[in-house]
Coordinates of N, CA and C in Angstrom, one line a residue:
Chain L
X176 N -127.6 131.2 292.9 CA -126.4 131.5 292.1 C -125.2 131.7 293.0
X177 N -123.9 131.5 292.4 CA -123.3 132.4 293.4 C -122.8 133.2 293.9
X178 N -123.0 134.4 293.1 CA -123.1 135.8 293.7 C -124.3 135.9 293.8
X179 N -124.5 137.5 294.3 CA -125.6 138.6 293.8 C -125.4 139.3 293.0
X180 N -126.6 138.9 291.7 CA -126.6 139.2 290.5 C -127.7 140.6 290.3
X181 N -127.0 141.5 289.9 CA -127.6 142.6 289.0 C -127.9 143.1 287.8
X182 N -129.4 143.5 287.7 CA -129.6 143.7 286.2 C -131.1 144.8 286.3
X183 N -130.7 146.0 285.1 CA -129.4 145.9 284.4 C -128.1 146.4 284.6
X184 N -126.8 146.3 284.2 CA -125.2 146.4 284.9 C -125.5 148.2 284.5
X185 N -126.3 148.6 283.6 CA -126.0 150.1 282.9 C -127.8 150.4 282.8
X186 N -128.1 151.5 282.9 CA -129.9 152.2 282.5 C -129.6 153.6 282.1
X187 N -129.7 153.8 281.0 CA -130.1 155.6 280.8 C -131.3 155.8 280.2
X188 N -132.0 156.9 281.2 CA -133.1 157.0 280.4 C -133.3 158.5 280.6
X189 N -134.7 158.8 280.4 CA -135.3 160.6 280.3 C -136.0 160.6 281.2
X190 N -135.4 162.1 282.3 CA -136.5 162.6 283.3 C -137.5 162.2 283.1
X191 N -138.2 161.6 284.3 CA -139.6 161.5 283.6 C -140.0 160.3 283.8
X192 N -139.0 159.5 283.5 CA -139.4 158.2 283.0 C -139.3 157.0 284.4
X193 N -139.8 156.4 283.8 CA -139.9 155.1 285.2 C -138.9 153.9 284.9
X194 N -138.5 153.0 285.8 CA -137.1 152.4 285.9 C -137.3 151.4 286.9
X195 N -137.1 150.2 286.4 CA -136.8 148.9 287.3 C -135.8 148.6 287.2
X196 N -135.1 147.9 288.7 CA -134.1 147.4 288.9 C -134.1 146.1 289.1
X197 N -133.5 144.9 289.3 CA -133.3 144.1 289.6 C -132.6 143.4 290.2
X198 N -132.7 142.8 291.5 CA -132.1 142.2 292.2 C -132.1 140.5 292.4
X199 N -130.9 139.6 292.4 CA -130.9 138.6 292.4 C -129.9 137.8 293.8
X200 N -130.7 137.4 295.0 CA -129.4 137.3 295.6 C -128.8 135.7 295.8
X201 N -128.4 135.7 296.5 CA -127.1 134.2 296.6 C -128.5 133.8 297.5
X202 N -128.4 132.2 297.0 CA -129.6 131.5 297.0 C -129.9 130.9 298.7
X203 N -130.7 131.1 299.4 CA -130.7 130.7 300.6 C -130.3 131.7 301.6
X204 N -130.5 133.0 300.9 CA -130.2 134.3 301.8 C -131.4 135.3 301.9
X205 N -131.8 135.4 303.2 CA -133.2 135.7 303.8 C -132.8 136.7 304.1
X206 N -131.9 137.6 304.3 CA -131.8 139.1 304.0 C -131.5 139.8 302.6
X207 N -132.6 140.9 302.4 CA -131.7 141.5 301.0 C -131.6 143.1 301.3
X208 N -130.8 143.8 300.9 CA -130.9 145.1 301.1 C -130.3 146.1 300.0
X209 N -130.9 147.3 299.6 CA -130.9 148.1 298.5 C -129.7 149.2 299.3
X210 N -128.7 149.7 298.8 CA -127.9 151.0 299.0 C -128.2 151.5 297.5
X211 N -127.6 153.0 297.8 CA -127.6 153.8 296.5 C -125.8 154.4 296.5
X212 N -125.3 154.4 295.2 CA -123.8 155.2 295.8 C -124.0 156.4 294.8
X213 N -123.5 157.5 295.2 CA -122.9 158.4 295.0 C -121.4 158.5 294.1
X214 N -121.3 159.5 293.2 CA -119.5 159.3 293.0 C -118.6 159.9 294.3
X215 N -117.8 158.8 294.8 CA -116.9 159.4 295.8 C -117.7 159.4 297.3
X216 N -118.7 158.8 297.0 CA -119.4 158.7 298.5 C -119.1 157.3 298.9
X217 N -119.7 156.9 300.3 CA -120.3 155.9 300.7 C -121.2 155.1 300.3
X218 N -121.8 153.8 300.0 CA -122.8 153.7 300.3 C -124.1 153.9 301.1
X219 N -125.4 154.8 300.4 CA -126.1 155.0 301.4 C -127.4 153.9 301.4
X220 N -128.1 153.6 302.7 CA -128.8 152.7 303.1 C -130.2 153.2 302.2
X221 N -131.1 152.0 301.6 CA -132.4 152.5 301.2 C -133.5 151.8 301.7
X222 N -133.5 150.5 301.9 CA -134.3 149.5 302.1 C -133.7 148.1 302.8
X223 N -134.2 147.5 303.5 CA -134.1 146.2 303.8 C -135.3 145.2 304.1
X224 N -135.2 144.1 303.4 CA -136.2 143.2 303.2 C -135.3 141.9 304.4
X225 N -136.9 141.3 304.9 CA -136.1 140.2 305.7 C -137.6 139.6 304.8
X226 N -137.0 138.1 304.4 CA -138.0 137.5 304.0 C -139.0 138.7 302.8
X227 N -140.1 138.0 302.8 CA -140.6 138.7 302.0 C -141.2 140.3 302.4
X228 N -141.4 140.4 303.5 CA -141.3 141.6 303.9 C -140.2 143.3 304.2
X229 N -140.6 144.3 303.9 CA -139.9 145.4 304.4 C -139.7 145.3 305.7
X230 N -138.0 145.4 306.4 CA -138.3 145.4 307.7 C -137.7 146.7 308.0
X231 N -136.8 147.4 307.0 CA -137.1 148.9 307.5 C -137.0 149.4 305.8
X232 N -138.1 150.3 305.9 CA -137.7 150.9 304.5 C -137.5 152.8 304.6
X233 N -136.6 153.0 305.9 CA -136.7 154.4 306.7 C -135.4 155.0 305.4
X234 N -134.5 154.0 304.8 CA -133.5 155.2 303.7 C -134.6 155.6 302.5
X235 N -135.8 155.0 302.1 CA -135.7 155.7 300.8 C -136.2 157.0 300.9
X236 N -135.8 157.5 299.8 CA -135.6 159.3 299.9 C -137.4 159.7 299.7
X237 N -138.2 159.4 299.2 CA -139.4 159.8 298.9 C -140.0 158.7 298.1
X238 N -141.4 158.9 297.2 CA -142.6 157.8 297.3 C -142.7 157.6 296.5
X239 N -141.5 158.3 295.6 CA -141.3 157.6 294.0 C -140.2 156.3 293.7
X240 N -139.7 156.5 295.0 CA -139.4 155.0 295.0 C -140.1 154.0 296.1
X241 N -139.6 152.6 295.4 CA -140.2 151.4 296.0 C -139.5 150.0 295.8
X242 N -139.7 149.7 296.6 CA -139.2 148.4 296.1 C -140.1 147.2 296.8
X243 N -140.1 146.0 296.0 CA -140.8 144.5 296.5 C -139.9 143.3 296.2
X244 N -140.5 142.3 296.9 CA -140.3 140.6 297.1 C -140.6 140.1 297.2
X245 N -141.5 139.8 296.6 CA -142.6 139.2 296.6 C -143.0 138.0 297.1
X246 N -141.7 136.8 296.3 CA -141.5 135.5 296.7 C -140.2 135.3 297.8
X247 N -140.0 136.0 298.3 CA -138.7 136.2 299.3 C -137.7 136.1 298.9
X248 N -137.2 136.1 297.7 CA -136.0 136.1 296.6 C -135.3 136.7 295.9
X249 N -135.8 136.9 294.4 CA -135.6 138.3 293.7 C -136.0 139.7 294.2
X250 N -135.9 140.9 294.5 CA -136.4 142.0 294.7 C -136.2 143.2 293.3
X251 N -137.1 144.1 293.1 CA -137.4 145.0 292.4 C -137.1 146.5 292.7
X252 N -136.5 147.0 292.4 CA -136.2 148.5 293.0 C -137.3 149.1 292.3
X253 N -138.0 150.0 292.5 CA -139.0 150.3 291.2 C -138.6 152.3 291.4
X254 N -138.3 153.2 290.6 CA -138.5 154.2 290.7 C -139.4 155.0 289.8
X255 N -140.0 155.7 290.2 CA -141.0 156.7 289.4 C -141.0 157.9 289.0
X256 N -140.8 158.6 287.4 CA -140.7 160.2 287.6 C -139.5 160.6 287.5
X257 N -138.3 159.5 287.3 CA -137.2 159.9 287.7 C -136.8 161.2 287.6
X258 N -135.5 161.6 288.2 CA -135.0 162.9 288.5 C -133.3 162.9 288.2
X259 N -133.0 164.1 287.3 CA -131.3 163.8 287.5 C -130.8 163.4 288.7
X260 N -131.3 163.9 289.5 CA -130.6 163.7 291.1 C -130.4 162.2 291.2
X261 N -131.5 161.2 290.8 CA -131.5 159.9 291.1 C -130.5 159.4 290.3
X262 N -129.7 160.1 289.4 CA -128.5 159.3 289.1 C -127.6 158.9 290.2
X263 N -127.0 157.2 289.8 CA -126.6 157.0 290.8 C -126.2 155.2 290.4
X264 N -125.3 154.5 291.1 CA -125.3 153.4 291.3 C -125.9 152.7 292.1
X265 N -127.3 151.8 291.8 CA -127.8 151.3 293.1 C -127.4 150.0 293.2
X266 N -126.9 149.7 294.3 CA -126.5 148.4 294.9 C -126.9 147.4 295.7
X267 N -127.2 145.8 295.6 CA -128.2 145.5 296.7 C -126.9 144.2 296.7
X268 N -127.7 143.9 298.1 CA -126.8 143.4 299.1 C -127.5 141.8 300.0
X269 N -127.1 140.5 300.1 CA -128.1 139.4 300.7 C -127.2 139.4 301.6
X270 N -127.8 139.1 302.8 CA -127.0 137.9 303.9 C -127.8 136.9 304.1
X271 N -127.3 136.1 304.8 CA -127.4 134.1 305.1 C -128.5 134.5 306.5
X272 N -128.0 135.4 307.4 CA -128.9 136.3 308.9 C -129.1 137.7 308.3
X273 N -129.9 138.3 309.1 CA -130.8 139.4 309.2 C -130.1 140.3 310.2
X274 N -130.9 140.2 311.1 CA -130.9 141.4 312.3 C -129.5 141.4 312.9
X275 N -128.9 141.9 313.3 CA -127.7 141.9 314.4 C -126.5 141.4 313.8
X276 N -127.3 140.4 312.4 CA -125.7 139.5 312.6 C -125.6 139.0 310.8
X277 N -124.3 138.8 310.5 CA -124.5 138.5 309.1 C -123.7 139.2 307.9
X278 N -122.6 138.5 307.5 CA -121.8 139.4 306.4 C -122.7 139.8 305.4
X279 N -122.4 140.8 304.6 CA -123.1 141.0 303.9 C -122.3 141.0 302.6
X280 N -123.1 140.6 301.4 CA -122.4 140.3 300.1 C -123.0 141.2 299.0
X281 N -122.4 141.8 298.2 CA -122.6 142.7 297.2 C -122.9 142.0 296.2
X282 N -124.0 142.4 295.3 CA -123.9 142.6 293.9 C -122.5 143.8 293.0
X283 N -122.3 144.0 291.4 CA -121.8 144.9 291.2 C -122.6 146.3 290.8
X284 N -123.8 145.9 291.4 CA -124.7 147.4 291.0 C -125.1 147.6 289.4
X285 N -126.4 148.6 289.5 CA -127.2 149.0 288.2 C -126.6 150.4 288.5
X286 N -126.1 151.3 287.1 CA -125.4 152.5 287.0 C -126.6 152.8 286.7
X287 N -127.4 153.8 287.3 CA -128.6 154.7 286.3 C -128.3 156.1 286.2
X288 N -128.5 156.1 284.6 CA -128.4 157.5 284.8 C -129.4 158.6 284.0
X289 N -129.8 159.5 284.9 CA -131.0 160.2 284.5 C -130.6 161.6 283.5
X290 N -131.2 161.5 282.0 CA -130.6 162.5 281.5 C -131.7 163.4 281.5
Chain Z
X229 N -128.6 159.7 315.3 CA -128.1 158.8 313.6 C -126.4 158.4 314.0
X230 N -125.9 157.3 313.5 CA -125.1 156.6 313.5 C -124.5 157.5 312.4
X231 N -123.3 158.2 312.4 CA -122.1 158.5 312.0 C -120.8 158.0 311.7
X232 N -120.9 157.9 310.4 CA -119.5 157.0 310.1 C -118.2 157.6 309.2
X233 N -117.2 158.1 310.1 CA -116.1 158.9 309.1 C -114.6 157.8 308.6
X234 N -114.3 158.2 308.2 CA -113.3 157.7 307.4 C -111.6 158.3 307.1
X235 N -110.5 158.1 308.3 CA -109.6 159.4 307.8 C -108.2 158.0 307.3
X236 N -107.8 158.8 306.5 CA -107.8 159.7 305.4 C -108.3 159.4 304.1
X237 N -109.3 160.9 303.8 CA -109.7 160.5 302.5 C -108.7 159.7 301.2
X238 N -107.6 159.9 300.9 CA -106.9 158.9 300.4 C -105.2 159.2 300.9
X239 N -105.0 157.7 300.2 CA -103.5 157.5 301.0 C -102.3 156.7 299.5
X240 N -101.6 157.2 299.4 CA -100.3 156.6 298.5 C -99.2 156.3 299.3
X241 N -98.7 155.2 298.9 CA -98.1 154.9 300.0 C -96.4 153.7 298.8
X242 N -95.4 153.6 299.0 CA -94.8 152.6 298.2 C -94.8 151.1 298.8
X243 N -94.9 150.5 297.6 CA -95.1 149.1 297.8 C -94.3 148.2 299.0
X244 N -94.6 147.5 300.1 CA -93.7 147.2 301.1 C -94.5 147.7 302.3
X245 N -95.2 149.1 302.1 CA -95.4 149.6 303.7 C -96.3 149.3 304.2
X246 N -96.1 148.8 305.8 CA -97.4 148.8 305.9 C -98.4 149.8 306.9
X247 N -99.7 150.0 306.6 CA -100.3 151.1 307.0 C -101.7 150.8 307.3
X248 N -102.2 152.1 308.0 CA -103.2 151.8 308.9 C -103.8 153.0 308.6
X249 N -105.5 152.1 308.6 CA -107.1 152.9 308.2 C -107.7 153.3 309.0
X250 N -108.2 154.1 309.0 CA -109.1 154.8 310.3 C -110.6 155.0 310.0
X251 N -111.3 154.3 311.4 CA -113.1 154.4 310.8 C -113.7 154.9 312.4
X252 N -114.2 155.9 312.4 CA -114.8 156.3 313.7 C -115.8 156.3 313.5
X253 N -117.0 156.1 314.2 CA -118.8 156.0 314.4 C -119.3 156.9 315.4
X254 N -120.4 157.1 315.7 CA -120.9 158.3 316.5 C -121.4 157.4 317.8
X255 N -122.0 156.4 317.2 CA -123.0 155.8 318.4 C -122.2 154.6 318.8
X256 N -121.8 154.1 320.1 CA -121.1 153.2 320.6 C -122.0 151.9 319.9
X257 N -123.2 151.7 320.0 CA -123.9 150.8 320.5 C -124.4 150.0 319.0
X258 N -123.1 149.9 318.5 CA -123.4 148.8 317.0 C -123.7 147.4 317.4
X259 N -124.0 146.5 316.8 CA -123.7 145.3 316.7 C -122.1 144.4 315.9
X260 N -122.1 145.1 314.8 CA -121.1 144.9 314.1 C -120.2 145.6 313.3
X261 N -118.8 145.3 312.7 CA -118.8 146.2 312.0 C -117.6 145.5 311.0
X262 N -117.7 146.3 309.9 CA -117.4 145.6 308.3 C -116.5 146.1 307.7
X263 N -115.5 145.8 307.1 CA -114.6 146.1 306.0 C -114.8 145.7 304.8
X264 N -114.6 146.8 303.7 CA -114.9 146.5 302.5 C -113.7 146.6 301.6
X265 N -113.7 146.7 300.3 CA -113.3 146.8 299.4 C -113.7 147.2 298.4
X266 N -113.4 148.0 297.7 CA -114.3 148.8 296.4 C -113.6 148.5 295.2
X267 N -113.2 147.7 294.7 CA -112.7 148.4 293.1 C -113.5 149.4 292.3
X268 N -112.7 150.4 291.5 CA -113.7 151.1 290.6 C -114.4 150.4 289.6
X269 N -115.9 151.3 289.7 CA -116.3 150.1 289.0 C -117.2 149.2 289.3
X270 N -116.8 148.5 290.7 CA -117.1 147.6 291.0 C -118.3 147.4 292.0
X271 N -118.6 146.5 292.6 CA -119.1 146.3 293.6 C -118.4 146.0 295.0
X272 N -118.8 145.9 295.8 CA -118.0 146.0 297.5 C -117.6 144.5 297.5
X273 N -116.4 144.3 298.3 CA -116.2 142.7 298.4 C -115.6 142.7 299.6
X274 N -116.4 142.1 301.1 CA -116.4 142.0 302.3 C -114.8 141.2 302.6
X275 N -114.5 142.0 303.6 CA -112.9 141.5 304.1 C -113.1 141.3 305.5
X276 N -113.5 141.9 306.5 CA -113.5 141.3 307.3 C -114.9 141.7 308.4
X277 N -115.5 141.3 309.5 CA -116.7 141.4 310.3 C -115.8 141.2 311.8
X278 N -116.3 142.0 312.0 CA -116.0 142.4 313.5 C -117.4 142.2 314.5
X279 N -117.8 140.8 315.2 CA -118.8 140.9 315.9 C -118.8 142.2 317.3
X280 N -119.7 143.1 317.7 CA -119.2 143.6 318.9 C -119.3 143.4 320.3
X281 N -118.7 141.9 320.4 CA -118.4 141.2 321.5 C -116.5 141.3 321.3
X282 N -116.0 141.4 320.2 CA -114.8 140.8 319.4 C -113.9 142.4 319.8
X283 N -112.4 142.1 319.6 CA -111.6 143.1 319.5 C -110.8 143.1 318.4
X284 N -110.6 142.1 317.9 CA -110.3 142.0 316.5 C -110.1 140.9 315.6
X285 N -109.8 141.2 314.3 CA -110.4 139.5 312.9 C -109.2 139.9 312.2
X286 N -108.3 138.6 312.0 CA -107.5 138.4 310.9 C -107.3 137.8 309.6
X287 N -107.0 138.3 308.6 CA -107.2 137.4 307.6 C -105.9 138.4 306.5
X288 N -105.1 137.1 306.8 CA -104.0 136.7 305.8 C -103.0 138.2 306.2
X289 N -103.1 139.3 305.1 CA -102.1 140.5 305.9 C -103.1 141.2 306.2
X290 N -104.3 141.2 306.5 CA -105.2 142.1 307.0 C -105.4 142.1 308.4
X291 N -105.4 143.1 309.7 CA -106.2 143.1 310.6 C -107.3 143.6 311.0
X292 N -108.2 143.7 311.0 CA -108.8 144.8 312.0 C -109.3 145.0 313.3
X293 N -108.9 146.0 314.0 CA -109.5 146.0 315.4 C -111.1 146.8 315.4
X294 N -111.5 146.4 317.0 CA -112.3 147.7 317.3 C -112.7 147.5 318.5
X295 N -112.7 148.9 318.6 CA -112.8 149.7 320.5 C -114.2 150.4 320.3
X296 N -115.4 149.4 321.1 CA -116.5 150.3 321.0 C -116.8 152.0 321.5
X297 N -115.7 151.6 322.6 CA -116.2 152.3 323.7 C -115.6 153.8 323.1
X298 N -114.6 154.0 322.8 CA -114.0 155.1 321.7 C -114.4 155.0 320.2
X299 N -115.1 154.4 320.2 CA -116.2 154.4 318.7 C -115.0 154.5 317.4
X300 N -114.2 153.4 317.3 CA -113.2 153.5 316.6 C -112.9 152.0 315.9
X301 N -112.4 151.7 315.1 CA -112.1 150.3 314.3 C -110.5 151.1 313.4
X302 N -110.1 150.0 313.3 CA -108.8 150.7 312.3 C -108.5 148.9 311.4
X303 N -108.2 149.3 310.5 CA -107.7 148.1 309.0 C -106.2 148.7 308.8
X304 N -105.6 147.2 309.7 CA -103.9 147.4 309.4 C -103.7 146.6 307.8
X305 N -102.8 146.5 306.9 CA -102.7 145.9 306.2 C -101.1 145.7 306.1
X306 N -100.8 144.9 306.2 CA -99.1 144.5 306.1 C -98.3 144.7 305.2
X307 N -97.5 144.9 304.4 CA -96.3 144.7 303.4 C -97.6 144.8 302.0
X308 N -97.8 145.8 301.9 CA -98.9 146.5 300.8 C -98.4 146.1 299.9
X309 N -98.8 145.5 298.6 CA -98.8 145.5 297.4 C -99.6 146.6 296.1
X310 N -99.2 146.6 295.2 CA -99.9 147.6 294.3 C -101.3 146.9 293.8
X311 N -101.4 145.6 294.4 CA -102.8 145.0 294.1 C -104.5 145.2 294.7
X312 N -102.9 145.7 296.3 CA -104.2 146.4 297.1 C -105.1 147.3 297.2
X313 N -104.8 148.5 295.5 CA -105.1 149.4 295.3 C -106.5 149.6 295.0
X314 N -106.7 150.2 296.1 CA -108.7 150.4 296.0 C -109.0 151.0 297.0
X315 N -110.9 151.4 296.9 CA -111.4 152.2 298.2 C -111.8 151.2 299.4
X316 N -111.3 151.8 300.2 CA -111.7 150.4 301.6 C -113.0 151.1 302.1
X317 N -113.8 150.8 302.5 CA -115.1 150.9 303.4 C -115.1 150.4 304.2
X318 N -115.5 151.3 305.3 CA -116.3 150.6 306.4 C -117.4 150.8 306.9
X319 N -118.0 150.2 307.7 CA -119.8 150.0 308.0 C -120.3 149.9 309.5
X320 N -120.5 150.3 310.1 CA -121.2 150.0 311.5 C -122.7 149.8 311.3
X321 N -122.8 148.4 311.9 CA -124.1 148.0 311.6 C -125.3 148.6 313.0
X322 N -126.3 149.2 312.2 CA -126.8 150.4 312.8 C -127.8 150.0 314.2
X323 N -127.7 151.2 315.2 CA -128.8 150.4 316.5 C -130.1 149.5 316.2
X324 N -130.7 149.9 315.4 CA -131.9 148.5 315.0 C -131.5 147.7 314.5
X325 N -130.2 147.2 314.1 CA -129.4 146.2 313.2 C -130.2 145.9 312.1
X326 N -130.6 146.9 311.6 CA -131.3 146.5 310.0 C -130.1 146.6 309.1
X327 N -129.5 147.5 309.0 CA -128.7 148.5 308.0 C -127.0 148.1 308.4
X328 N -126.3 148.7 307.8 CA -125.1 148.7 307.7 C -125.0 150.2 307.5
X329 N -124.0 151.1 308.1 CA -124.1 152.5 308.2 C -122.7 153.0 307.5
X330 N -122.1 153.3 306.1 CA -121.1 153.5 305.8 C -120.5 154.7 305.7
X331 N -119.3 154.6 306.1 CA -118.1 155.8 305.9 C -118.1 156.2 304.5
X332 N -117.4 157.0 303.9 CA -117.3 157.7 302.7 C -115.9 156.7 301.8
X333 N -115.1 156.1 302.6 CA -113.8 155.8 302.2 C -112.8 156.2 302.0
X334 N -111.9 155.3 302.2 CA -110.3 156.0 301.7 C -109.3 155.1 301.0
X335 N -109.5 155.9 299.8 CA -109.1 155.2 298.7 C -107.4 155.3 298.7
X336 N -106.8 154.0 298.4 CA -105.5 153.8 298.6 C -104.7 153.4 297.7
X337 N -103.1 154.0 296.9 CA -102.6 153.6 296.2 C -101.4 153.1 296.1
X338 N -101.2 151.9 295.8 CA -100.1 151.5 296.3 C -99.0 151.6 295.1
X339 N -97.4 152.1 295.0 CA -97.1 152.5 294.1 C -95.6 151.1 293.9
X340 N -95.6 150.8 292.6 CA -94.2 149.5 292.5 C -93.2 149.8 292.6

């Protein structure tokens, strides 16, 4: 495509409850990477996939979340249990390079929010 | 951990001026580093990469420098327009070069 596409753009759901995200990135880009934003924050780091593998997955906060890639392309945020706290915009991110080097290009994020 | 500040949390400014962003990091030893753009709302839309071999990237009224060694980058922007109005980010791409390490931003309003 030619962006990176997110879906869905909006999620509310109940404590409790479990939640997939969806990530689509610009086609031919072997890095993909998950942030979470805050209101009025930064983005913060959660995950980064090179290829079909995790090659660091040291941001996510605890073991209810996860994410996969199976075919080195689309990726899955997956949360479990959610928590108000996990309200939040999550954002994912491709580049064309990985390691060291490589703009990186945004999606416009999935708003979730935990009532 | 790679520390990334951002001064000033926000800035208004009248349309014409031009002004300068400030992004300091903790750890010298990035690889890169990124300028963003936020609309509310939105998603990030990359302005400029600063390899850290480089001292600084131009594009159109944008500049930005960066001084590893004082752990510093700054986003000049020229003869501001009210279009430019949004949160700028920036990123130091982190010692394992997985990550991109972001400031908090400083959101800027430009007035007609």
């Amino acid at each position: 495509g030619a962006g990176v596409s997110q879906t869905p753009s909006n999620k509310v759901t109940e404590k409790g409850k479990y939640v997939e995200l969806r990530c689509d990135p610009i086609s031919g880009h072997t890095a993909l990477y998950w942030y979470r934003q805050s209101l009025g924050q930064g983005p913060e780091f959660l995950i980064y996939f090179q290829g079909t593998g995790a090659a660091d997955d040291s941001g996510l906060p605890n073991d209810r979340f996860f994410a996969v890639r199976p075919e080195g392309s689309v990726s899955t945020l997956k949360i479990q249990r959610t928590e108000r706290g996990d309200s939040a915009v999550y954002l994912c991110a491709s580049s064309l390079k990985g390691l060291n080097t490589g703009e990186l290009f945004f999606g416009e994020g999935s708003r979730l929010t935990v009532l | 951990k790679q520390e990334v500040t951002q001064i000033p949390a926000a800035l208004s400014v009248p349309e014409g001026e031009n002004l300068v962003l400030n992004c300091s990091f903790t750890d010298s030893a990035i690889y890169n580093l990124q300028w963003f753009r936020q609309d509310p709302g939105k998603g990030l839309t990359s302005l400029l990469l600063i390899q850290s071999s480089q001292r600084e990237q131009t594009s159109g009224r944008l500049n930005a420098s960066l001084d590893k060694s004082s752990g510093r980058s700054t986003l000049y922007i020229a003869a501001s327009q009210p279009g430019d109005s949004a949160t700028y980010l920036c990123a130091a791409r982190n010692q394992a070069g997985t990550a991109l390490i972001f400031g908090k931003g400083t959101t800027l309003s430009v007035s007609s």
